[in-house]
CSV table of C-alpha atoms in Angstrom, one decimal:
chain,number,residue,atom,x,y,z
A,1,UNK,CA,21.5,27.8,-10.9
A,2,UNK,CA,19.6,25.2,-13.4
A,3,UNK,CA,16.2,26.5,-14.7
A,4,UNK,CA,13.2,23.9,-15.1
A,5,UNK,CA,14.0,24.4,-18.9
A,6,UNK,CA,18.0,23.4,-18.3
A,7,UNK,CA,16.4,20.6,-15.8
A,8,UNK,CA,14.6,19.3,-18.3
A,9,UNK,CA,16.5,18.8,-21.6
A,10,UNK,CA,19.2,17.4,-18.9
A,11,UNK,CA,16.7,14.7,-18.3
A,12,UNK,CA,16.9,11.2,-19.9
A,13,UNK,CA,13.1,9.9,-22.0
A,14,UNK,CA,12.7,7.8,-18.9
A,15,UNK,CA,13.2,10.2,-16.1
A,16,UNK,CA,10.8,12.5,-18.4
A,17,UNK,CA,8.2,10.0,-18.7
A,18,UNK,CA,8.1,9.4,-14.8
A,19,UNK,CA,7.9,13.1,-14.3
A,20,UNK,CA,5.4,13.8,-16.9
A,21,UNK,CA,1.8,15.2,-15.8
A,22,UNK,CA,0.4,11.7,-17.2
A,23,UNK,CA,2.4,9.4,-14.5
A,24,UNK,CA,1.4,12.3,-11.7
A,25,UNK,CA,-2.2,11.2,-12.6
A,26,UNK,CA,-1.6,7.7,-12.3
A,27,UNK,CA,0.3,7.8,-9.1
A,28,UNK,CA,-3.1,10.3,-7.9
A,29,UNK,CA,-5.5,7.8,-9.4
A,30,UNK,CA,-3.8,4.9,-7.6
A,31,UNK,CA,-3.2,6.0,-4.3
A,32,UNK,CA,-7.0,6.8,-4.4
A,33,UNK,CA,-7.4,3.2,-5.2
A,34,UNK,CA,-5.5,1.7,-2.5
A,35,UNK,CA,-7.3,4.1,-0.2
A,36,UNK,CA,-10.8,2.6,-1.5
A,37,UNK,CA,-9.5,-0.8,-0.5
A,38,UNK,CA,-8.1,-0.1,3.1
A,39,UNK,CA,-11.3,1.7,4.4
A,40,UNK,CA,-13.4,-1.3,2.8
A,41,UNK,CA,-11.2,-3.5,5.0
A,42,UNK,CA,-11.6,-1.6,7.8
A,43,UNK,CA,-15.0,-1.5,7.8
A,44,UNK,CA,-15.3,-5.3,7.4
A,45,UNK,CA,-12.6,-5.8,10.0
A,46,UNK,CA,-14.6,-3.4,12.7
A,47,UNK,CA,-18.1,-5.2,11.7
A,48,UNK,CA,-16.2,-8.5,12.9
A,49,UNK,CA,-14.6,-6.8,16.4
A,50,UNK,CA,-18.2,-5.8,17.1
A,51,UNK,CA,-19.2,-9.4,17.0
A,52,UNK,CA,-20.3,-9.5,13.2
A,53,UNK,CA,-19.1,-12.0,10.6
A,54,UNK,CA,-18.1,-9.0,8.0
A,55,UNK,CA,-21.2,-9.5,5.6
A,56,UNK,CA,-19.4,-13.4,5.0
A,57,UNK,CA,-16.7,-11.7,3.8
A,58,UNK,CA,-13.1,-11.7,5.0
A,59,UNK,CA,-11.3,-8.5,6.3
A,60,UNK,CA,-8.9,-9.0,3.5
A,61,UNK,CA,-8.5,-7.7,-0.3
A,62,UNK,CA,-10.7,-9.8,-1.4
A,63,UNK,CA,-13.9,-9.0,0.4
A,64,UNK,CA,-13.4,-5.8,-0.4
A,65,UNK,CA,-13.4,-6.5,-3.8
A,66,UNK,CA,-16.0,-8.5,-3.3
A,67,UNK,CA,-18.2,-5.9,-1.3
A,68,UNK,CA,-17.7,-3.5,-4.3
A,69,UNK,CA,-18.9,-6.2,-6.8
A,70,UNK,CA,-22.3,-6.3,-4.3
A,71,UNK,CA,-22.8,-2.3,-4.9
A,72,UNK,CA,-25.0,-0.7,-7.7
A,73,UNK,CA,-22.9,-0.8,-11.1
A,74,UNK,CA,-21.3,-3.1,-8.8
A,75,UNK,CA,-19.1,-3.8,-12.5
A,76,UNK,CA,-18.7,-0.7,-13.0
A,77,UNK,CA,-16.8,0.1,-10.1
A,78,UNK,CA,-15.0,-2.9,-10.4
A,79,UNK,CA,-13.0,-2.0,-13.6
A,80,UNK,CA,-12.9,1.5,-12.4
A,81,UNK,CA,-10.8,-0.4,-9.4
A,82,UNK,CA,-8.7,-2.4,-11.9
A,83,UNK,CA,-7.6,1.2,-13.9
A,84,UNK,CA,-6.8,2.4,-10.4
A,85,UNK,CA,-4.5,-0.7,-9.0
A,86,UNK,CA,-2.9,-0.7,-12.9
A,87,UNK,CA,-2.4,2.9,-12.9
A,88,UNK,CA,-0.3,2.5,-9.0
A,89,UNK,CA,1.4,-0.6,-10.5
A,90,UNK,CA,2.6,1.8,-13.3
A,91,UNK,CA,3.4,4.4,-11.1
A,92,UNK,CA,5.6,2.1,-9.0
A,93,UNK,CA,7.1,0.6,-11.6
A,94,UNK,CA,8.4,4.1,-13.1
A,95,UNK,CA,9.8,5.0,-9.8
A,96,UNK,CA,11.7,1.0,-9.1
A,97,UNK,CA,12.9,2.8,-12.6
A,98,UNK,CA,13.8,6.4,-12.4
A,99,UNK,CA,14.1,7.3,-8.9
A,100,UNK,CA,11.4,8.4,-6.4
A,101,UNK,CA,10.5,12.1,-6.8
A,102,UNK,CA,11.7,13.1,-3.4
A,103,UNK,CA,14.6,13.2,-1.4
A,104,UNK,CA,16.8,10.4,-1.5
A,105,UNK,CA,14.6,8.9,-4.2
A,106,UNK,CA,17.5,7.5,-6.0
A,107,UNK,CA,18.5,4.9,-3.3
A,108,UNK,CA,18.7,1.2,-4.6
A,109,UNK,CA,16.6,0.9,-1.4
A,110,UNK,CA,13.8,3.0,-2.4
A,111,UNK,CA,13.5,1.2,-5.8
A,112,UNK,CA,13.7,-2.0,-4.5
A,113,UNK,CA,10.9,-1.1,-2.8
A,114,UNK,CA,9.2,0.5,-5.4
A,115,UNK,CA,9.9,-2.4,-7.6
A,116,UNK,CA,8.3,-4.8,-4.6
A,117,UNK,CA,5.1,-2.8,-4.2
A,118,UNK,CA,4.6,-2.5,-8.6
A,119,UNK,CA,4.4,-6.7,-8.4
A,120,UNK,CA,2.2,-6.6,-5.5
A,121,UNK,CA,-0.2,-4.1,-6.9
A,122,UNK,CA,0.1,-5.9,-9.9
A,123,UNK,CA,-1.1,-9.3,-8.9
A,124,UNK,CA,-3.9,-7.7,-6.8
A,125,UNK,CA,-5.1,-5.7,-10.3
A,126,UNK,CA,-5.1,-9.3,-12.0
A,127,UNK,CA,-7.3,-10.4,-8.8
A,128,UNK,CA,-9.6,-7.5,-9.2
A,129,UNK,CA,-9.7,-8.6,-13.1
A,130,UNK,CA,-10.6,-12.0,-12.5
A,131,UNK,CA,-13.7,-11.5,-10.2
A,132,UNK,CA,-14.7,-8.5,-13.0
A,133,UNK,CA,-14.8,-11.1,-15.5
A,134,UNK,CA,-16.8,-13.5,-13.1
A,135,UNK,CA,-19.4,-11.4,-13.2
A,136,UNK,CA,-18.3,-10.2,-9.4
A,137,UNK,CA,-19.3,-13.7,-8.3
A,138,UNK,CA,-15.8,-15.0,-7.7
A,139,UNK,CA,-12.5,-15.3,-9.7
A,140,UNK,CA,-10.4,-13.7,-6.2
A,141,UNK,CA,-9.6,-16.1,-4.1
A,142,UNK,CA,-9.5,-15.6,-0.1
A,143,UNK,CA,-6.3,-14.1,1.2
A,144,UNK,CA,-5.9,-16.8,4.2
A,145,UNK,CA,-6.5,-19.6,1.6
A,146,UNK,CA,-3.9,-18.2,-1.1
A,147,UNK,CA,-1.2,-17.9,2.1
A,148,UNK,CA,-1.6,-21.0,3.3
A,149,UNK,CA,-1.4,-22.3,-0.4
A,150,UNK,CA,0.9,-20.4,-0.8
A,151,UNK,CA,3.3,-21.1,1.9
A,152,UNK,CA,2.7,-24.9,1.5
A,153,UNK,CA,4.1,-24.6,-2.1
A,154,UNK,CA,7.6,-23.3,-0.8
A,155,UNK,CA,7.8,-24.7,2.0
A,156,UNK,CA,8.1,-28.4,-0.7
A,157,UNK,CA,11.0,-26.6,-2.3
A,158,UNK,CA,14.7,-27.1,-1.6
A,159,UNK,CA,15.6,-25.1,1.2
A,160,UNK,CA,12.4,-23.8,1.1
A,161,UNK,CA,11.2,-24.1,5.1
A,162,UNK,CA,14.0,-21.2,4.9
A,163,UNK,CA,12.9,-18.7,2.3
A,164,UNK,CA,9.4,-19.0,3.8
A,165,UNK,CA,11.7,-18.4,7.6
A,166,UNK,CA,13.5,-15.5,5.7
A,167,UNK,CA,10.0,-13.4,4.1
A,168,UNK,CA,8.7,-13.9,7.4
A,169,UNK,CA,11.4,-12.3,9.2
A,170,UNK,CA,12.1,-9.3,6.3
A,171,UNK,CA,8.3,-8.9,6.5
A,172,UNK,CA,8.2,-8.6,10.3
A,173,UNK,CA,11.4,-6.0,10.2
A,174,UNK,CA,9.9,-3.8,7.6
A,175,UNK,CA,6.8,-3.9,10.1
A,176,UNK,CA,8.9,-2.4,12.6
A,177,UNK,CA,10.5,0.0,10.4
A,178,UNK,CA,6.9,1.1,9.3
A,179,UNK,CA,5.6,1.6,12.6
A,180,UNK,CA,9.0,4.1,13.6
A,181,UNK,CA,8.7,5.5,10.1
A,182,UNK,CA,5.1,6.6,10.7
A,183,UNK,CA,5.4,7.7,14.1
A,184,UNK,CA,8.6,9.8,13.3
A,185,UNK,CA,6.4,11.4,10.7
A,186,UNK,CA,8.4,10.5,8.0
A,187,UNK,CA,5.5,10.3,5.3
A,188,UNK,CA,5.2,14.1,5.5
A,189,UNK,CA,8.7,14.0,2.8
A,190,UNK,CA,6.3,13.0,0.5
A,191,UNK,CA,4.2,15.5,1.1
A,192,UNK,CA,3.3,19.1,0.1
A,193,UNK,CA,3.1,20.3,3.4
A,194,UNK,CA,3.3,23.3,2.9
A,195,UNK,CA,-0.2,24.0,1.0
A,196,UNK,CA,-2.2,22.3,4.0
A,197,UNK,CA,-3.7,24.7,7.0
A,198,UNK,CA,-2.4,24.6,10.2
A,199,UNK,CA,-5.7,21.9,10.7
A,200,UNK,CA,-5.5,19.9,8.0
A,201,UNK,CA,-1.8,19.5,8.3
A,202,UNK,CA,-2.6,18.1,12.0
A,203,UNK,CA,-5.8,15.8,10.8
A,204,UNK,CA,-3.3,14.3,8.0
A,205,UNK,CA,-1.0,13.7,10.2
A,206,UNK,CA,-2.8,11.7,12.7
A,207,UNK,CA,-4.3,9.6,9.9
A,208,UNK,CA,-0.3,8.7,9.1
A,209,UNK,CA,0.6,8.0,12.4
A,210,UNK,CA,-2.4,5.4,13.5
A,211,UNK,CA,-3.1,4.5,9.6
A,212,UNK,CA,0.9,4.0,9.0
A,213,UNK,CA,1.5,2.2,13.0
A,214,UNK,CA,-2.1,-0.1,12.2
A,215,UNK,CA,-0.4,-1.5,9.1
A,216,UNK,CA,3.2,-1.8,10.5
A,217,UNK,CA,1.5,-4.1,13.7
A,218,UNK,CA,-0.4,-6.2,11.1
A,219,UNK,CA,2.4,-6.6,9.0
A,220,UNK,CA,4.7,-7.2,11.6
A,221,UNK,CA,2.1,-9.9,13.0
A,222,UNK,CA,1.8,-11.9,9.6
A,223,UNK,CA,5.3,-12.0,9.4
A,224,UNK,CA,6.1,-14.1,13.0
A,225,UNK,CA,3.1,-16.7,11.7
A,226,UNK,CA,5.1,-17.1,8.6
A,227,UNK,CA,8.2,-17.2,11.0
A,228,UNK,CA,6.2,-19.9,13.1
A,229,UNK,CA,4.8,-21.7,9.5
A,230,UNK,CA,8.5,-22.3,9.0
A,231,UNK,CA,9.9,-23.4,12.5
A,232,UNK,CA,6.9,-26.0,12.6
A,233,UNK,CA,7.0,-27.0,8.9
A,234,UNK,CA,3.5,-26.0,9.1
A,235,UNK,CA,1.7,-24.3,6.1
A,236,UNK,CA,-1.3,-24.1,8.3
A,237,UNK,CA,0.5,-21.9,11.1
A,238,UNK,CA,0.6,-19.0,7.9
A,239,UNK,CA,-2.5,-16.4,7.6
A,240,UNK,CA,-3.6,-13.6,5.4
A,241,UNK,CA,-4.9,-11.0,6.4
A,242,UNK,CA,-8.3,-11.6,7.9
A,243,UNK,CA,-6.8,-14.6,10.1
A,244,UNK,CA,-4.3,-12.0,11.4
A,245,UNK,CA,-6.9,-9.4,12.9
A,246,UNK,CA,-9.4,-11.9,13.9
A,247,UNK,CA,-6.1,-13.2,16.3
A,248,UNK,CA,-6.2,-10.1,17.4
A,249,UNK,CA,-9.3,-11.0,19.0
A,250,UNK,CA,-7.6,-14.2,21.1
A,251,UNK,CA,-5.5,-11.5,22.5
A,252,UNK,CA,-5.9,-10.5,26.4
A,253,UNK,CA,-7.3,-7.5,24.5
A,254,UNK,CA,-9.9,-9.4,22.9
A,255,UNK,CA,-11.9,-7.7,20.3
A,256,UNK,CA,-10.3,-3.9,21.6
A,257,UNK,CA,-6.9,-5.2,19.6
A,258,UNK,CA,-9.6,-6.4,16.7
A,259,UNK,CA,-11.2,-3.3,16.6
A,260,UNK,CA,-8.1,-0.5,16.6
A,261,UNK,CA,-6.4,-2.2,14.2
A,262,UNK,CA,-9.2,-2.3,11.6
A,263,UNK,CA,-9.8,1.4,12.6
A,264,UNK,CA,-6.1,2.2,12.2
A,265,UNK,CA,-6.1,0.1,8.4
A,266,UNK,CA,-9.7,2.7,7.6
A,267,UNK,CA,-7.9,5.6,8.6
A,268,UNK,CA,-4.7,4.6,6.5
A,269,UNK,CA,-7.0,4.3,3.6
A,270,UNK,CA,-8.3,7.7,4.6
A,271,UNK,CA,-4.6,8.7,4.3
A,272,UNK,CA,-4.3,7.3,1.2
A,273,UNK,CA,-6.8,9.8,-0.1
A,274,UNK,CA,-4.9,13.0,1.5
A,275,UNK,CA,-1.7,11.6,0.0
A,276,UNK,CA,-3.4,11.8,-3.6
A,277,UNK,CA,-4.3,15.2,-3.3
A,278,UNK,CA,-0.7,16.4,-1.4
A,279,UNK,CA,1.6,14.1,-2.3
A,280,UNK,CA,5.0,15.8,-4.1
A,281,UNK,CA,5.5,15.2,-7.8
A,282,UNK,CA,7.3,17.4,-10.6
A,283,UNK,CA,5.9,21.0,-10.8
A,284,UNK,CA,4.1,21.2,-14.6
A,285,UNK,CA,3.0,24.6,-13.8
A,286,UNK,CA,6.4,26.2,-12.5
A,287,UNK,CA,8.2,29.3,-14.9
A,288,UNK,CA,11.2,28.4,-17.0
A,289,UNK,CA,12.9,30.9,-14.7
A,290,UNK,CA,12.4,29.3,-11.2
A,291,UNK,CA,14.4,26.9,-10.0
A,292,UNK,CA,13.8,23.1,-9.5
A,293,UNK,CA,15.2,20.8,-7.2
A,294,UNK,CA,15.2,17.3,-7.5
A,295,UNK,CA,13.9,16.7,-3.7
A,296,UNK,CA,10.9,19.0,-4.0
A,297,UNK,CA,9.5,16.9,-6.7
């Protein structure tokens, strides 16, 4: 049976940088910055349901970043956010690269995946850069305005009513497959279950479900407007966001719909924190003489 040691020399530079201590820290670091943003959003998107206007702010990534600008060493915090997004970018980017360090992590699926989410948390750290550099007076742009912008752009390209048709449908289907994914409880792979109580193992996994099912919805929800954008040739139909909750509201729920899903997104950004603390990476403290398995991180 292979020792760490044996493991380890059997390891190319790459795979060793994406298991080393540093890139642990950075996937810790940014998970806690993605959690900073969801509850923000939340919090703006329940302020709204309740019959609020979210502080002027949308219920999107940019008035969060823009509520964090308003704070006390408002600055501060701001680049403190920007090492956070870069370090989950980084983190990302080594696994679209090396493999995720759990089961099945080798998948061309899984770092496809990876490879999507380093470019998105990459353009959202240039964002968060921008309005630093503003002073925390502007620089990020409101989600609904960049997707209609957005969507308007492609939609002028050559067969470009159909790629915007296409990423609204891939987007809606990966909605889905969050939503079953989360309520199959299929974050827990990721996670060191094993170290939680019997309680904290239950609180974390209720913050998955709703946090993982809230995001799904919403995702699955921006996806058919893009899917309608395209059927009407109609950049106007796409939204971000913000213009996807507050739709919620036009519901036969009404602001109920609003409401749960901003409190799903807050408790997703709660279990964005619990995944920093438990989530699996390569064991630095382990003996030369125990085993290590790929799967276990």
């Amino acid at each position: 049976m292979a020792t760490e040691k044996d493991a380890a020399q059997a390891k190319t530079p790459g795979q060793r940088v994406a298991d080393s201590r540093a890139m642990e820290v950075a996937s810790r670091v940014g998970l806690c910055a993605r959690g900073v943003i969801y509850v923000l959003v939340g919090l703006l998107a329940v302020r709204i349901g309740f019959g609020g206007e979210g502080g002027g702010k949308e219920a999107d990534r940019s008035g969060a970043v823009r509520t964090i600008a308003e704070q006390p060493y408002g600055q501060v915090l701001l680049w403190a956010l920007v090492v956070g997004l870069a370090a989950m970018a980084l983190w990302r980017l080594s696994e679209a690269a090396f493999g995720q360090a759990t089961e099945g992590g080798d998948k061309w699926t899984r770092r496809l995946g990876s490879l999507g989410l380093a470019v998105f948390y990459l353009v959202v750290c240039i964002g968060v850069v921008q309005t630093a550099l503003a002073g925390g007076s502007g620089g990020t742009r409101g989600g609904d305005e960049s997707s209609k912008d957005y969507t308007a752009r492609v939609l002028e390209w050559p067969y470009g009513r159909v790629l915007v048709g296409v990423f609204g449908a891939v987007l809606a289907i990966v909605g889905v497959v969050i939503v079953v994914r989360s309520l199959m409880r299929k974050f827990e792979k990721n996670l060191r279950t094993e170290r939680m109580s019997q309680t904290t193992r239950r609180i974390v996994a209720a913050l998955g479900i709703i946090g993982g099912v809230a995001c799904g919805v919403v995702a699955v929800a921006t996806g058919l407007f893009l899917l309608l954008a395209a059927v009407r040739f109609d950049a106007g139909e796409a939204k971000g966001l913000d213009e996807t909750l507050r739709s919620f509201a036009d519901t036969p729920a009404g602001p109920v719909l609003l409401i749960a899903a901003a409190v799903g997104l807050l408790l997703f950004g709660l279990y964005s924190f619990c995944e920093a603390r438990w989530r699996i990476a390569a064991d630095h403290e382990a003996s030369a003489e125990q085993p290590i398995r790929r799967d276990a991180g």
